[in-house]
Every structure is written in C-alpha cells, then in structure tokens.
C-alpha atoms as an extended CHARMM CRD file, in Angstrom:
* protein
*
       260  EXT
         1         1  UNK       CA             19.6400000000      -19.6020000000       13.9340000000  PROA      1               0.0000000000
         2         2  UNK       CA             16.0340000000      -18.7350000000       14.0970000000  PROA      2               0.0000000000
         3         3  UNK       CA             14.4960000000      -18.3210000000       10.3910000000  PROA      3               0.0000000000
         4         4  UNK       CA             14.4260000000      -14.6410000000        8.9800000000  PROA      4               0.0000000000
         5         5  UNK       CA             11.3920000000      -15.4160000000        7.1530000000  PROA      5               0.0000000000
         6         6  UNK       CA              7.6690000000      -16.6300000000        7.6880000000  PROA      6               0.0000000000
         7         7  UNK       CA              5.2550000000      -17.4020000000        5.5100000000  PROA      7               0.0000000000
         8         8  UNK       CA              1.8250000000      -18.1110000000        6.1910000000  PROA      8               0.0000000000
         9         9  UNK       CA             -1.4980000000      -18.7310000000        4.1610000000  PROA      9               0.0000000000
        10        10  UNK       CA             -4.8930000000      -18.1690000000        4.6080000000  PROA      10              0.0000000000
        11        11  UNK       CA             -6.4260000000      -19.0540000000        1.5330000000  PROA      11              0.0000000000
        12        12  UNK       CA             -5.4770000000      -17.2910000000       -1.7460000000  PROA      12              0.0000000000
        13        13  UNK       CA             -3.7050000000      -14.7330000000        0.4880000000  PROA      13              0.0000000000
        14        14  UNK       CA              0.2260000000      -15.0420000000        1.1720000000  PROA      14              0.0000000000
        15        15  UNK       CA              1.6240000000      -13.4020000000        3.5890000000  PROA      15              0.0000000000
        16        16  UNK       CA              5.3750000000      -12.5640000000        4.0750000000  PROA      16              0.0000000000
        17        17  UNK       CA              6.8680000000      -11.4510000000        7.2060000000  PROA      17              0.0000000000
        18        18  UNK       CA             10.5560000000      -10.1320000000        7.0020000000  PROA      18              0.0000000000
        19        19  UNK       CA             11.3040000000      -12.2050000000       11.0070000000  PROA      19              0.0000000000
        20        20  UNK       CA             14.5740000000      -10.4950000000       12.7520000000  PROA      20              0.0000000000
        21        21  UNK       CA             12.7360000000       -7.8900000000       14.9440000000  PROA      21              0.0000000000
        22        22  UNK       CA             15.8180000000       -7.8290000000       17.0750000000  PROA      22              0.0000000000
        23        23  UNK       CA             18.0950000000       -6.0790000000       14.1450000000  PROA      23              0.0000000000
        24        24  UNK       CA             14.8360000000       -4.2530000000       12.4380000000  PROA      24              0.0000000000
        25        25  UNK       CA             14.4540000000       -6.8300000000        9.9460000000  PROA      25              0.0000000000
        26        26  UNK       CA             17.5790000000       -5.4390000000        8.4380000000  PROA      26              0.0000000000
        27        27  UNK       CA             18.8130000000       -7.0350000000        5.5330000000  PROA      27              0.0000000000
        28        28  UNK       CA             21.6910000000       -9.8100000000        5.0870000000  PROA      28              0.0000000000
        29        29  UNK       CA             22.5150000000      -12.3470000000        2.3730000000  PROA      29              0.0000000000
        30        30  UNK       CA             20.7230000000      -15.0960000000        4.2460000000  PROA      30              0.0000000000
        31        31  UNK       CA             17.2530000000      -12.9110000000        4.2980000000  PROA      31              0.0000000000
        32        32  UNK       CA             17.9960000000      -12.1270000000        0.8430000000  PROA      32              0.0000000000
        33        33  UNK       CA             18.4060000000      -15.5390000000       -0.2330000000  PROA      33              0.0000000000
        34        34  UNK       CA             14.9950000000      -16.4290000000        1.5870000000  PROA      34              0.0000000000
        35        35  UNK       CA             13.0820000000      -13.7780000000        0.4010000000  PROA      35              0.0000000000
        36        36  UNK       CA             13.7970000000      -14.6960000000       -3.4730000000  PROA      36              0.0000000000
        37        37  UNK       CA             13.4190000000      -18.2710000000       -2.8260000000  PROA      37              0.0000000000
        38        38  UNK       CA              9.8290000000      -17.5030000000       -1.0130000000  PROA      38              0.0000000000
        39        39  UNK       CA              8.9260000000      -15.0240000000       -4.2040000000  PROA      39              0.0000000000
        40        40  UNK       CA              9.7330000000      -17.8390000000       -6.6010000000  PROA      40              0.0000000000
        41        41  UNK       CA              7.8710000000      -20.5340000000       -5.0200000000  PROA      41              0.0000000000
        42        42  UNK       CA              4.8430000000      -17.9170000000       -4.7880000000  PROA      42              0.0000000000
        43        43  UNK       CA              4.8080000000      -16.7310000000       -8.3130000000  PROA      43              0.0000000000
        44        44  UNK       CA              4.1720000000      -20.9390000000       -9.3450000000  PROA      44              0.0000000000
        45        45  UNK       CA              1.6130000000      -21.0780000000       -6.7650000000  PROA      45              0.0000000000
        46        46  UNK       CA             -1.6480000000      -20.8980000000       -8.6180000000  PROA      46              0.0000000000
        47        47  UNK       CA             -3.7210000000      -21.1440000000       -5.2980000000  PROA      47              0.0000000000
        48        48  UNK       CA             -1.8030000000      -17.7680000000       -4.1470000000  PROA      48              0.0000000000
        49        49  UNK       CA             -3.5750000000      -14.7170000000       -5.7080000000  PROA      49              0.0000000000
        50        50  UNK       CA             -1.9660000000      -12.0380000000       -3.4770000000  PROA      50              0.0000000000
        51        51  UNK       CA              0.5700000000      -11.3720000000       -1.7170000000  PROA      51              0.0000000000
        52        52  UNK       CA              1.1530000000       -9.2770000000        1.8430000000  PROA      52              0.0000000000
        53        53  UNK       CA              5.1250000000       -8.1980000000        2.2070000000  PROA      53              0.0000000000
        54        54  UNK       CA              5.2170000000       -7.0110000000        6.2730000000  PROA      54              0.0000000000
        55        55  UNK       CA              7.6960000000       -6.8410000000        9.0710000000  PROA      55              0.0000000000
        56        56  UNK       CA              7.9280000000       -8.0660000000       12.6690000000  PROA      56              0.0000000000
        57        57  UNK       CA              8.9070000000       -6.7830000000       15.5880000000  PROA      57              0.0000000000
        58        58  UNK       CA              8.9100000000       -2.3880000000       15.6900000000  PROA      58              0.0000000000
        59        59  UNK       CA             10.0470000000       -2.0250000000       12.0380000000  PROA      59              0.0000000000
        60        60  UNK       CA              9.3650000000       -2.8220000000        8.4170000000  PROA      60              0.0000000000
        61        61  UNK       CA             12.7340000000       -2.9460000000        7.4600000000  PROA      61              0.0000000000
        62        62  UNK       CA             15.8360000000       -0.6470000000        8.8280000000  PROA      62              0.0000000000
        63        63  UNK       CA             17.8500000000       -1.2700000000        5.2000000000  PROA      63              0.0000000000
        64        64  UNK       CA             21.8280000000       -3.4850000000        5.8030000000  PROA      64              0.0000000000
        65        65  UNK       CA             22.3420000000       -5.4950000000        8.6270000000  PROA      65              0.0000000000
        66        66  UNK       CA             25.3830000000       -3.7520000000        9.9400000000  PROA      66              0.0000000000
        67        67  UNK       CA             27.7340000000       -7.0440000000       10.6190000000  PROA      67              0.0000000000
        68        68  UNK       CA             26.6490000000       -8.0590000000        6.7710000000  PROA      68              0.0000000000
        69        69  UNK       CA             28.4340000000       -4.3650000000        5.9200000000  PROA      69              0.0000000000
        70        70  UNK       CA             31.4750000000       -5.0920000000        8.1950000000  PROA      70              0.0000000000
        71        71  UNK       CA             31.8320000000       -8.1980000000        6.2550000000  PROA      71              0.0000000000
        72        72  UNK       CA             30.7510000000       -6.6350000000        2.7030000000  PROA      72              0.0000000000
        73        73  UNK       CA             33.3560000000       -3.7190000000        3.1530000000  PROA      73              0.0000000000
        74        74  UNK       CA             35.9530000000       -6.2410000000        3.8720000000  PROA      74              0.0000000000
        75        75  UNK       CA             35.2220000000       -8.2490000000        0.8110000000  PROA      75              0.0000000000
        76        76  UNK       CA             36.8950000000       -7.9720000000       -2.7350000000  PROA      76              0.0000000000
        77        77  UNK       CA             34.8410000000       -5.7390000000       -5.5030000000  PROA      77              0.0000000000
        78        78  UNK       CA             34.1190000000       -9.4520000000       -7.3520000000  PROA      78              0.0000000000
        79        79  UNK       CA             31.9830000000      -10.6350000000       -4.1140000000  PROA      79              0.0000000000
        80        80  UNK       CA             30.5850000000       -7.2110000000       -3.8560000000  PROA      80              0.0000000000
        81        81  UNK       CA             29.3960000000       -7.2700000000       -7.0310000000  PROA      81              0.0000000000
        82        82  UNK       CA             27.9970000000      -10.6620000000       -6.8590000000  PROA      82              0.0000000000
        83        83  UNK       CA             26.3610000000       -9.9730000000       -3.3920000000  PROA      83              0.0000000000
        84        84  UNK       CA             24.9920000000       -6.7850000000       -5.2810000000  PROA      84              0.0000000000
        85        85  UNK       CA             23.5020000000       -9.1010000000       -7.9850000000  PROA      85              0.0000000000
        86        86  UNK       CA             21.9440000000      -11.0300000000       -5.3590000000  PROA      86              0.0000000000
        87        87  UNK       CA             19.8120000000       -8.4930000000       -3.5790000000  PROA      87              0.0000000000
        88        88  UNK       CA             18.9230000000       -6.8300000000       -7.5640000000  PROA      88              0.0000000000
        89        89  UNK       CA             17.1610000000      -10.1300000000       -8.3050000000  PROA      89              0.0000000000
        90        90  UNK       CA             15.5530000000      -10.0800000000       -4.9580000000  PROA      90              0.0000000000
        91        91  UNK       CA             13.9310000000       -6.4400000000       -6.2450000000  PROA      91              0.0000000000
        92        92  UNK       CA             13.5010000000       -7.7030000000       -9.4530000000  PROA      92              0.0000000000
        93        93  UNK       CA             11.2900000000      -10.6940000000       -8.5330000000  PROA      93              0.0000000000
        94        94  UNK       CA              9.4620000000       -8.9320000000       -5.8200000000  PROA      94              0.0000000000
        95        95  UNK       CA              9.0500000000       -6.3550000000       -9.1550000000  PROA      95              0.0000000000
        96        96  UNK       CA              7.7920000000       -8.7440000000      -11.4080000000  PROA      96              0.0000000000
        97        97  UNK       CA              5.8450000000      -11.0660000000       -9.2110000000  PROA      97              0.0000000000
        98        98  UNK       CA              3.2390000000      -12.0590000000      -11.0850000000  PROA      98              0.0000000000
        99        99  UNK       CA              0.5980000000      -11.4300000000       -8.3700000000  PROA      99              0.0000000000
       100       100  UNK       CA             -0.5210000000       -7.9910000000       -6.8950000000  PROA      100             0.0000000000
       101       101  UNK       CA              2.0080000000       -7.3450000000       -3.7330000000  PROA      101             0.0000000000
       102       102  UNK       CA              0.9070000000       -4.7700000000       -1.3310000000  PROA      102             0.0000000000
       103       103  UNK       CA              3.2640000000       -3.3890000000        1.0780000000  PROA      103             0.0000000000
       104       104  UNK       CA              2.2230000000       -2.9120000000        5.3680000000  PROA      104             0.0000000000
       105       105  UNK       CA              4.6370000000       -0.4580000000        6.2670000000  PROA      105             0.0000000000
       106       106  UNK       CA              5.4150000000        0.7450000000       10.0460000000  PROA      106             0.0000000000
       107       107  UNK       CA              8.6150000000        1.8180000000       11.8410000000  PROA      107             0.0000000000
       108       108  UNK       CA             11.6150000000        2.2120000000        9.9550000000  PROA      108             0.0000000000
       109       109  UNK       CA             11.9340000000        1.3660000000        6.0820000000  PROA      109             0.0000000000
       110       110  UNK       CA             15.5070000000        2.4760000000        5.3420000000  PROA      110             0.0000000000
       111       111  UNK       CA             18.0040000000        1.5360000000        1.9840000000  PROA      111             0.0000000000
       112       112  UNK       CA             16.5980000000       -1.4970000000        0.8510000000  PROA      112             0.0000000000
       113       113  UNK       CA             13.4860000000       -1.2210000000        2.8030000000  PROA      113             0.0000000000
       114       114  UNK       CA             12.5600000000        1.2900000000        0.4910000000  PROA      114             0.0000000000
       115       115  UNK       CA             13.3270000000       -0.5620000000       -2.0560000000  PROA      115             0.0000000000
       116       116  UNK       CA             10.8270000000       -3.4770000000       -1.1190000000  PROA      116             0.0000000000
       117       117  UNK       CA              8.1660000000       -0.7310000000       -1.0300000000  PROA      117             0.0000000000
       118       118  UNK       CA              8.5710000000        0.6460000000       -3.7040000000  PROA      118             0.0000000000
       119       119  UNK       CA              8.6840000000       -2.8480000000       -5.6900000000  PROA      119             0.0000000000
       120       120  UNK       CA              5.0770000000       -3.7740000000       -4.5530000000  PROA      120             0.0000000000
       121       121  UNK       CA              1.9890000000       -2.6440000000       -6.2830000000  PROA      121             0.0000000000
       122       122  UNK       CA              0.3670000000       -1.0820000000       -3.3310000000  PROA      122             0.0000000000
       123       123  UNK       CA              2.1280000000        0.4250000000       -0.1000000000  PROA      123             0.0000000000
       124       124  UNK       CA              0.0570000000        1.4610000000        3.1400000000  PROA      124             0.0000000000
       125       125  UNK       CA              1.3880000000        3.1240000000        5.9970000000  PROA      125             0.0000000000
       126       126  UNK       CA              0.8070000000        4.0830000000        9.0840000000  PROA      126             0.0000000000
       127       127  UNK       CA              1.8140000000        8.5670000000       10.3100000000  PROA      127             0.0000000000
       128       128  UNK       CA              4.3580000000        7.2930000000       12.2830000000  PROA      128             0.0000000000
       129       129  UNK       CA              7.0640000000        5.3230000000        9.6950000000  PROA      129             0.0000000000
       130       130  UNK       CA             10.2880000000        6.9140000000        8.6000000000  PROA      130             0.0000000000
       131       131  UNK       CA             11.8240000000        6.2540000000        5.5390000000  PROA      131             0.0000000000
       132       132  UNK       CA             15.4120000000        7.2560000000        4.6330000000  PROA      132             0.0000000000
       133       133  UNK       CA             17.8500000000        7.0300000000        1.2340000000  PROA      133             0.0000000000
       134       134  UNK       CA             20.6470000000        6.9380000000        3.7220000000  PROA      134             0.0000000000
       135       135  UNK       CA             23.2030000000        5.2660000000        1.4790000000  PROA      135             0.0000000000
       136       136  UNK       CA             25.3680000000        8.4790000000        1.0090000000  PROA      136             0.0000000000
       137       137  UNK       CA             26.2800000000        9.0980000000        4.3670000000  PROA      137             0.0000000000
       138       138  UNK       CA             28.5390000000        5.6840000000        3.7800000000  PROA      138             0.0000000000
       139       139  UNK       CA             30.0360000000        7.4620000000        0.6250000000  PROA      139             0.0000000000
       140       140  UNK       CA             27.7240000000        5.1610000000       -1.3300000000  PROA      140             0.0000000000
       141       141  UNK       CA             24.2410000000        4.9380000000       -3.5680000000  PROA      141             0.0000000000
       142       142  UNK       CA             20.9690000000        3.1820000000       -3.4790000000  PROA      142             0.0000000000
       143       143  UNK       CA             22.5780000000        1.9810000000       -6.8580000000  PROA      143             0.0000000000
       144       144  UNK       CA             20.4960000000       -1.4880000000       -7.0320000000  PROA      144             0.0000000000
       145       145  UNK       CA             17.2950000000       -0.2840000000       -6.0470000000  PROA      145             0.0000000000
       146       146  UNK       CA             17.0380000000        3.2660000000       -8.0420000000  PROA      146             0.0000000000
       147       147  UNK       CA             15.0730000000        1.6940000000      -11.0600000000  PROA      147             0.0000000000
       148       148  UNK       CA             12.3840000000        0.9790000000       -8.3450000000  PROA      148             0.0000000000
       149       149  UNK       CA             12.4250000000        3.8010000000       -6.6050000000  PROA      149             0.0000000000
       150       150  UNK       CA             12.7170000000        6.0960000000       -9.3740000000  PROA      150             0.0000000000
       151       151  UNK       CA              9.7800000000        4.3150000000      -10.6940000000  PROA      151             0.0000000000
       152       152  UNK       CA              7.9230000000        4.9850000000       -7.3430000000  PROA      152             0.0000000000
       153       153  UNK       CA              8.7060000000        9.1700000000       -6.7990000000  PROA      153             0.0000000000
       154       154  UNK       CA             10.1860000000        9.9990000000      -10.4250000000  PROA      154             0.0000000000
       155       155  UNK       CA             13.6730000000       11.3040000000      -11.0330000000  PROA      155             0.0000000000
       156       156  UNK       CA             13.1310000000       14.5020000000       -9.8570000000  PROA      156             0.0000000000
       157       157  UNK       CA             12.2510000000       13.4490000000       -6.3130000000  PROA      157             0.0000000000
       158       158  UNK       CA             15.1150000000       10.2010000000       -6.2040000000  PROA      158             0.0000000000
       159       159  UNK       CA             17.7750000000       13.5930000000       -6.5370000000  PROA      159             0.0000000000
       160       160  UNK       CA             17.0340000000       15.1960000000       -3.5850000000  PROA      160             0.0000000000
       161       161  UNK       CA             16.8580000000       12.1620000000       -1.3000000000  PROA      161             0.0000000000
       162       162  UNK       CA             19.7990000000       10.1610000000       -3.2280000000  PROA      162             0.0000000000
       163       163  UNK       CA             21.6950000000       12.9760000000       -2.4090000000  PROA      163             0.0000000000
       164       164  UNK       CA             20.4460000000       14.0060000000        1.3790000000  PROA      164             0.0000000000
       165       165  UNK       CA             20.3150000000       10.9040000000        2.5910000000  PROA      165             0.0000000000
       166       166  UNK       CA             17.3560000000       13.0020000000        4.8540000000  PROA      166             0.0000000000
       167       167  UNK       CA             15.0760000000       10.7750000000        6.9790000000  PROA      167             0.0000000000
       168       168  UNK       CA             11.7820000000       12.0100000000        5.8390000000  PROA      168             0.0000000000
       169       169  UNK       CA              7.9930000000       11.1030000000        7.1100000000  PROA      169             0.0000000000
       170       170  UNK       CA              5.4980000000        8.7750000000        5.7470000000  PROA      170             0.0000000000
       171       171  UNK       CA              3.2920000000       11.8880000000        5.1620000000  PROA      171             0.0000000000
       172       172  UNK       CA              6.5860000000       13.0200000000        2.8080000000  PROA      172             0.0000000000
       173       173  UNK       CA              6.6140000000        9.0760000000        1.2790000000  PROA      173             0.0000000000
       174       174  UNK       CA              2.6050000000        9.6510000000        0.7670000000  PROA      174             0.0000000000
       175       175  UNK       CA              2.7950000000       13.4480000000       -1.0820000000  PROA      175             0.0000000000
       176       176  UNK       CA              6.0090000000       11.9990000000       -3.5750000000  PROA      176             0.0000000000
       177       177  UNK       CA              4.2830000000        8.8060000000       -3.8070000000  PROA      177             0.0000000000
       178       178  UNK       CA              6.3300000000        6.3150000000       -2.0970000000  PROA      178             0.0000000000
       179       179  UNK       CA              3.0510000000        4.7800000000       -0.5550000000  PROA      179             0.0000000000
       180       180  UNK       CA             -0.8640000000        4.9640000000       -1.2610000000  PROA      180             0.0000000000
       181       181  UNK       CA             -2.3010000000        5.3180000000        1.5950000000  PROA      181             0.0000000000
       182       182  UNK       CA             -1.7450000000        6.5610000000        5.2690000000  PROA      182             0.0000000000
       183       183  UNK       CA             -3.8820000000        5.1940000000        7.9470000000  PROA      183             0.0000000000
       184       184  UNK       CA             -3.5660000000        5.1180000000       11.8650000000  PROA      184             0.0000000000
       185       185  UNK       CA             -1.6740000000        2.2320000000       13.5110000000  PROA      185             0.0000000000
       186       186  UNK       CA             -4.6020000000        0.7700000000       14.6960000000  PROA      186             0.0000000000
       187       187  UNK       CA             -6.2760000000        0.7430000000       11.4110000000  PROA      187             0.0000000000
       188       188  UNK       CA             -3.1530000000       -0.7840000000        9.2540000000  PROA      188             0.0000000000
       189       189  UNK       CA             -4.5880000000       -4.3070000000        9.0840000000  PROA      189             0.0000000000
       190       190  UNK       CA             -8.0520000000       -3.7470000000        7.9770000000  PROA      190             0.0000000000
       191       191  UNK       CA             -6.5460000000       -1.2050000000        5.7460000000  PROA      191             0.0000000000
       192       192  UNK       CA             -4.6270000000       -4.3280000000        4.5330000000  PROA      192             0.0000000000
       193       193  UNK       CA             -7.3300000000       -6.2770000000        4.4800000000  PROA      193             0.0000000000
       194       194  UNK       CA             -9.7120000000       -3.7490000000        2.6090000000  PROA      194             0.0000000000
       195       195  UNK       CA             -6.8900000000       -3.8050000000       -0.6620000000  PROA      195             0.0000000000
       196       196  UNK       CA             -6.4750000000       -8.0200000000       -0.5990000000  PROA      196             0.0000000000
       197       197  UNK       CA            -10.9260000000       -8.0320000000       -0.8290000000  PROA      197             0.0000000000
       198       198  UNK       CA            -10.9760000000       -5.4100000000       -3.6660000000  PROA      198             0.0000000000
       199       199  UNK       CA             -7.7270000000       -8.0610000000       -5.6930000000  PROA      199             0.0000000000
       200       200  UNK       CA             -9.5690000000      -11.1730000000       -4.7770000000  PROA      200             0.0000000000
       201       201  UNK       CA            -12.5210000000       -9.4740000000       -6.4660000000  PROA      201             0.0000000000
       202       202  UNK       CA            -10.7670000000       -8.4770000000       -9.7180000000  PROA      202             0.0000000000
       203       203  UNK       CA            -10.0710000000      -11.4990000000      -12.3530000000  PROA      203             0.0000000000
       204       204  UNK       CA             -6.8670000000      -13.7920000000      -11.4370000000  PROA      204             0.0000000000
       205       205  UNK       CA             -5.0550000000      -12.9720000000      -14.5960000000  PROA      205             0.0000000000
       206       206  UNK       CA             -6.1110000000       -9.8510000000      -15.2930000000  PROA      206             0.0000000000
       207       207  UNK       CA             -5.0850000000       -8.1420000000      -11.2880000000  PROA      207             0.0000000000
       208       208  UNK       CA             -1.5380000000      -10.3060000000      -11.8260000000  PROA      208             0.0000000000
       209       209  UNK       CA             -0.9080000000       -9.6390000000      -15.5130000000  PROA      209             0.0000000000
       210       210  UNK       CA             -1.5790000000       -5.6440000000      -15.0030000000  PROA      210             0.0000000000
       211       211  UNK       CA              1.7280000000       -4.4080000000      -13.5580000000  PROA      211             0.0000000000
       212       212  UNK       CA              3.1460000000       -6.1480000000      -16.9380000000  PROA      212             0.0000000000
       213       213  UNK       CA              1.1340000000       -4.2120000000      -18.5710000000  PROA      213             0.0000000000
       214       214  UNK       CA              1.7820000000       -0.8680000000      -16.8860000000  PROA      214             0.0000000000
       215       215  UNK       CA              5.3170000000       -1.5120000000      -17.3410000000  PROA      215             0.0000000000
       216       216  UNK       CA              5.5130000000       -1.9410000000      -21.2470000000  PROA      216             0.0000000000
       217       217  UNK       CA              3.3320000000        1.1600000000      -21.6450000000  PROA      217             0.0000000000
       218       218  UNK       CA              5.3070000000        3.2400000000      -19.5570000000  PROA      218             0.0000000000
       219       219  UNK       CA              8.6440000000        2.2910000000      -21.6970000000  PROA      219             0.0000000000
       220       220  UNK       CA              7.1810000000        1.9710000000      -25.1080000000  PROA      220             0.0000000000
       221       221  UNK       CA              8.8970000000        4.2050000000      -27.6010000000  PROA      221             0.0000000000
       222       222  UNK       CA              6.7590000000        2.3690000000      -30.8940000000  PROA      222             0.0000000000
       223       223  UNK       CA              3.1500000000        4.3300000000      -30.4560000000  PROA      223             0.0000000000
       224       224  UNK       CA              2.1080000000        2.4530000000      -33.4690000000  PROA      224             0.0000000000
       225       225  UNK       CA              3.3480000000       -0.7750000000      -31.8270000000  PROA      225             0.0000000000
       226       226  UNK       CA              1.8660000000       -0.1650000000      -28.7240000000  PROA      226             0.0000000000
       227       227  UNK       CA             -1.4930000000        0.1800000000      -29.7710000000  PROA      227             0.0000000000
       228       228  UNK       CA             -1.2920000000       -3.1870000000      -32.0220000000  PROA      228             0.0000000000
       229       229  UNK       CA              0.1780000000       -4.8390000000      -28.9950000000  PROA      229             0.0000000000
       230       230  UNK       CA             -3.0330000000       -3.4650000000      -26.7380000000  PROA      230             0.0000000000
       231       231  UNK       CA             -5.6120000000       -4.0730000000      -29.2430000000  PROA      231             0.0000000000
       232       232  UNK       CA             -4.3790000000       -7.9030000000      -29.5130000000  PROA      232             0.0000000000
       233       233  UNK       CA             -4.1770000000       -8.2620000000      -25.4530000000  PROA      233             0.0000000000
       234       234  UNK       CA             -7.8570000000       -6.8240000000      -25.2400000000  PROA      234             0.0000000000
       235       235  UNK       CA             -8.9070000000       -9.1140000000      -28.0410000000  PROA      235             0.0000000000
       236       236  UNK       CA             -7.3160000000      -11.9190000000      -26.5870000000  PROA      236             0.0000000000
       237       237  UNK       CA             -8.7570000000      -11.2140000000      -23.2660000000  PROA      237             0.0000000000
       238       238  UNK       CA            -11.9420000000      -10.8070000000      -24.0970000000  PROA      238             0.0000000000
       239       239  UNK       CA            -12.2520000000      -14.1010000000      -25.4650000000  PROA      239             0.0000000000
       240       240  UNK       CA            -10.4950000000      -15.9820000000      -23.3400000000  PROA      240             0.0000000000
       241       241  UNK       CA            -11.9720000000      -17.9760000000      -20.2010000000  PROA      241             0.0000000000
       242       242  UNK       CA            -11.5590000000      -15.4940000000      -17.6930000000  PROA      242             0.0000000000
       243       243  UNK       CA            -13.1190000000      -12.5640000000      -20.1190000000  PROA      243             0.0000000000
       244       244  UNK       CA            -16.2960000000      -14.4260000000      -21.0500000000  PROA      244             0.0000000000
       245       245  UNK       CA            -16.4390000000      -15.2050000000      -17.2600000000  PROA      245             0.0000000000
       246       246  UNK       CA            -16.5120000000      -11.7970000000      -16.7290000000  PROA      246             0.0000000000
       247       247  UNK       CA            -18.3460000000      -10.1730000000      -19.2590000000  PROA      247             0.0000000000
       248       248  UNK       CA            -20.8560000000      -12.9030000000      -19.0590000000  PROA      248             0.0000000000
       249       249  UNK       CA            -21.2330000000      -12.3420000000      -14.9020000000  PROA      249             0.0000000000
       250       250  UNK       CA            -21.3640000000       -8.9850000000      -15.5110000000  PROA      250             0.0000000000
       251       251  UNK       CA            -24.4360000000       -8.9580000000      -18.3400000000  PROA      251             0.0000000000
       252       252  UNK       CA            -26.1440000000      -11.5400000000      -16.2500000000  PROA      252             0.0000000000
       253       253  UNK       CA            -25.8840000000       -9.3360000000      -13.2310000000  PROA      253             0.0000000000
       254       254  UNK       CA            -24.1100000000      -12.1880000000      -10.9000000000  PROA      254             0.0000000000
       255       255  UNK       CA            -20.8480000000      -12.8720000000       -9.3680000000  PROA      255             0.0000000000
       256       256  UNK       CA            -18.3720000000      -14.1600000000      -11.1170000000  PROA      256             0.0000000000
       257       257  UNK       CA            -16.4800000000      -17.3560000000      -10.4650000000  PROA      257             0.0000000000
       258       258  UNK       CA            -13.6340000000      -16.4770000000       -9.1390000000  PROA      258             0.0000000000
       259       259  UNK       CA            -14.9140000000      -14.4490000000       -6.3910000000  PROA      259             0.0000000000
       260       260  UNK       CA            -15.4260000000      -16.0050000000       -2.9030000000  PROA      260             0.0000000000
C-alpha cells in the first residue's frame, strides 16, 4: 500500500502532504497514525521552524474514509472509543505543535478536514473549497474536533453548522473565521509562501511559543494571575538569548540572527 503521507523539507520549512488523492485524502486509522507520528517527530526537530499541512490530488481532505466507517460502525463502543482517542490526539498535537502550522486549503475539507484547519495557526484558501460539518446526517457529531472548531468560529457559529450539516463556501469559512485568507487558485502557493517568510522572520521561540500563549490567556479565569504570569514571560524573554538578539538587532538597526 502506497504511503498516505509525505513529508518533505526545504530548509526550516516542513511540509506535510495528506497522499490518498484517489479517496480525497479522507481519513483512516492508518493516516491517522502517520500524521501523529510525523507531528511528533516535527515538534523535536529544532531545524524545522514551520510547518505547511496540504493535500494531494483535487482535495484537502473529504473528512472518514468510508470503508474505515463500514468497519468503525461494525466495531464494539470500546474500539470506537479508542479509535476516537486516536484521531483526538492527532488534533491535539497538530493543536499544540510547537511550531506555527499554516493550513493550504483547496477542494473539499469535510469532518475532520475541518478539524485539521482549524487546528493550525493560519488557514489560506482558495474561492473554490467547500467545507462541511456533515457528521449529523450519519445521526452523529463532530464530537472530537468541536474544541477546535469552536475555537476557530465561536459557539455561536459551531450551532448552526453542528446542526445543518450544510456544505458552505470558503467565502462562508473566511466571514466566520474558519480561514485567514482567500486567494485565487493560482495564487495559493505564493500566498503560502508569503506567511512561511513573514514566521521565518519572527524569533524561533517566540513565533512557536505564541499559540501557548494565546491559549492560556484566552482560558484564564485568575486576572491577577495572569498578569504575574505575563509580566514574568516578558521578563524572562527579554533577557534571554533570543530577546537580547532581538532587541539588540533591532537598536543596532540590522538583521537579526536568525533570519536568512
């Protein structure tokens, strides 16, 4: 069986490419398993400072591979649950990554299609993707991948399409903010290319460390806590390696080091 998943470097740039064009890139517990395995090995990888999440082939990613449902729907709730488990780590990693992940969406990005998108820190798209919440048209729910998505559009938006299951546009997934930024076909990969320049500019730590902190501001409850916890990461940052690289490039009107 041909591999469901390339990877491919070009300096500090990894680039992931979801490989069954022939079934949409749709996901089964083999892809799955790939995909976290690939996430881990990338998030040790201190040469890797970004990483591209793409499809092959005339979609992103059309959501279950329909013979993995067959088999799913035949299973016991034990190995449902566990095959659940599976694909929430696979979000949760691709979540957490601790590099910036940007997301080149085309075609169709169904179920857990959206789910990869909305896990990476920047989505573009091109006018011509559809994206669908289709789960409850099976009698089921985009259970594992709400916390991302809800995170993406807000709970307010996740209600209506939860529910629906309505295919909607990427101009839709733009307006409730699914993706960043629309561009024509032809213009996806220097779109692409535009985002990885403006994170290979930023510092290492700081570009890979700022969805962490995006994350604990969002769900702090302690405001007093919060702003002890920022004033130490600021104070910290500013005198650590990368900071004095930084501020001292900066007041000496030069590049700094880690830009090539």
């Amino acid at each position: 069986m041909p591999a469901p998943l390339t990877l491919t470097r070009h300096g500090a740039v990894a680039r992931l490419c979801l490989d069954r064009p022939t079934l949409h890139n749709a996901f089964d517990a083999a892809l799955i398993a790939e995909l976290t395995a690939a996430l881990d090995a990338l998030a040790g990888d201190a040469g890797v400072r970004v990483v591209v999440l793409e499809g092959r082939g005339a979609s992103f990613s059309a959501g279950a591979d329909l013979n993995w449902m067959r088999a799913m729907a035949a299973a016991d709730e034990g190995a449902n649950r566990d095959d659940a488990l599976a694909l929430a780590r696979l979000m949760r990693t691709l979540d957490r990554l601790p590099k910036p992940t940007i997301a080149r969406v085309h075609g169709a990005a169904f179920g857990g299609g959206v789910g990869l998108v909305a896990c990476c820190d920047i989505a573009i798209g091109v006018p011509e993707a559809k994206f669908g919440l289709t789960e409850s048209r099976l009698g089921l729910l985009p259970a594992v991948i709400s916390p991302y998505v809800i995170a993406a559009i807000g709970s307010r938006q996740a209600r209506r399409w939860f529910a629906t299951a309505e295919i909607f546009d990427a101009a839709e997934a733009l307006r409730i903010g699914l993706l960043h930024q629309l561009v024509p076909a032809d213009e996806l990969d220097a779109a692409v290319d535009r985002q990885v320049a403006l994170l290979l500019k930023a510092a290492p730590f700081a570009s890979a460390d700022a969805k962490r902190l995006v994350r604990e501001v969002a769900t702090a409850t302690d405001a007093d806590r919060l702003d002890h916890d920022n004033a130490a990461l600021i104070a910290a940052l500013r005198v650590s390696p990368e900071g004095q690289e930084g501020l001292g490039a900066f007041l000496d009107k030069r590049a700094p080091g880690w830009v090539e």
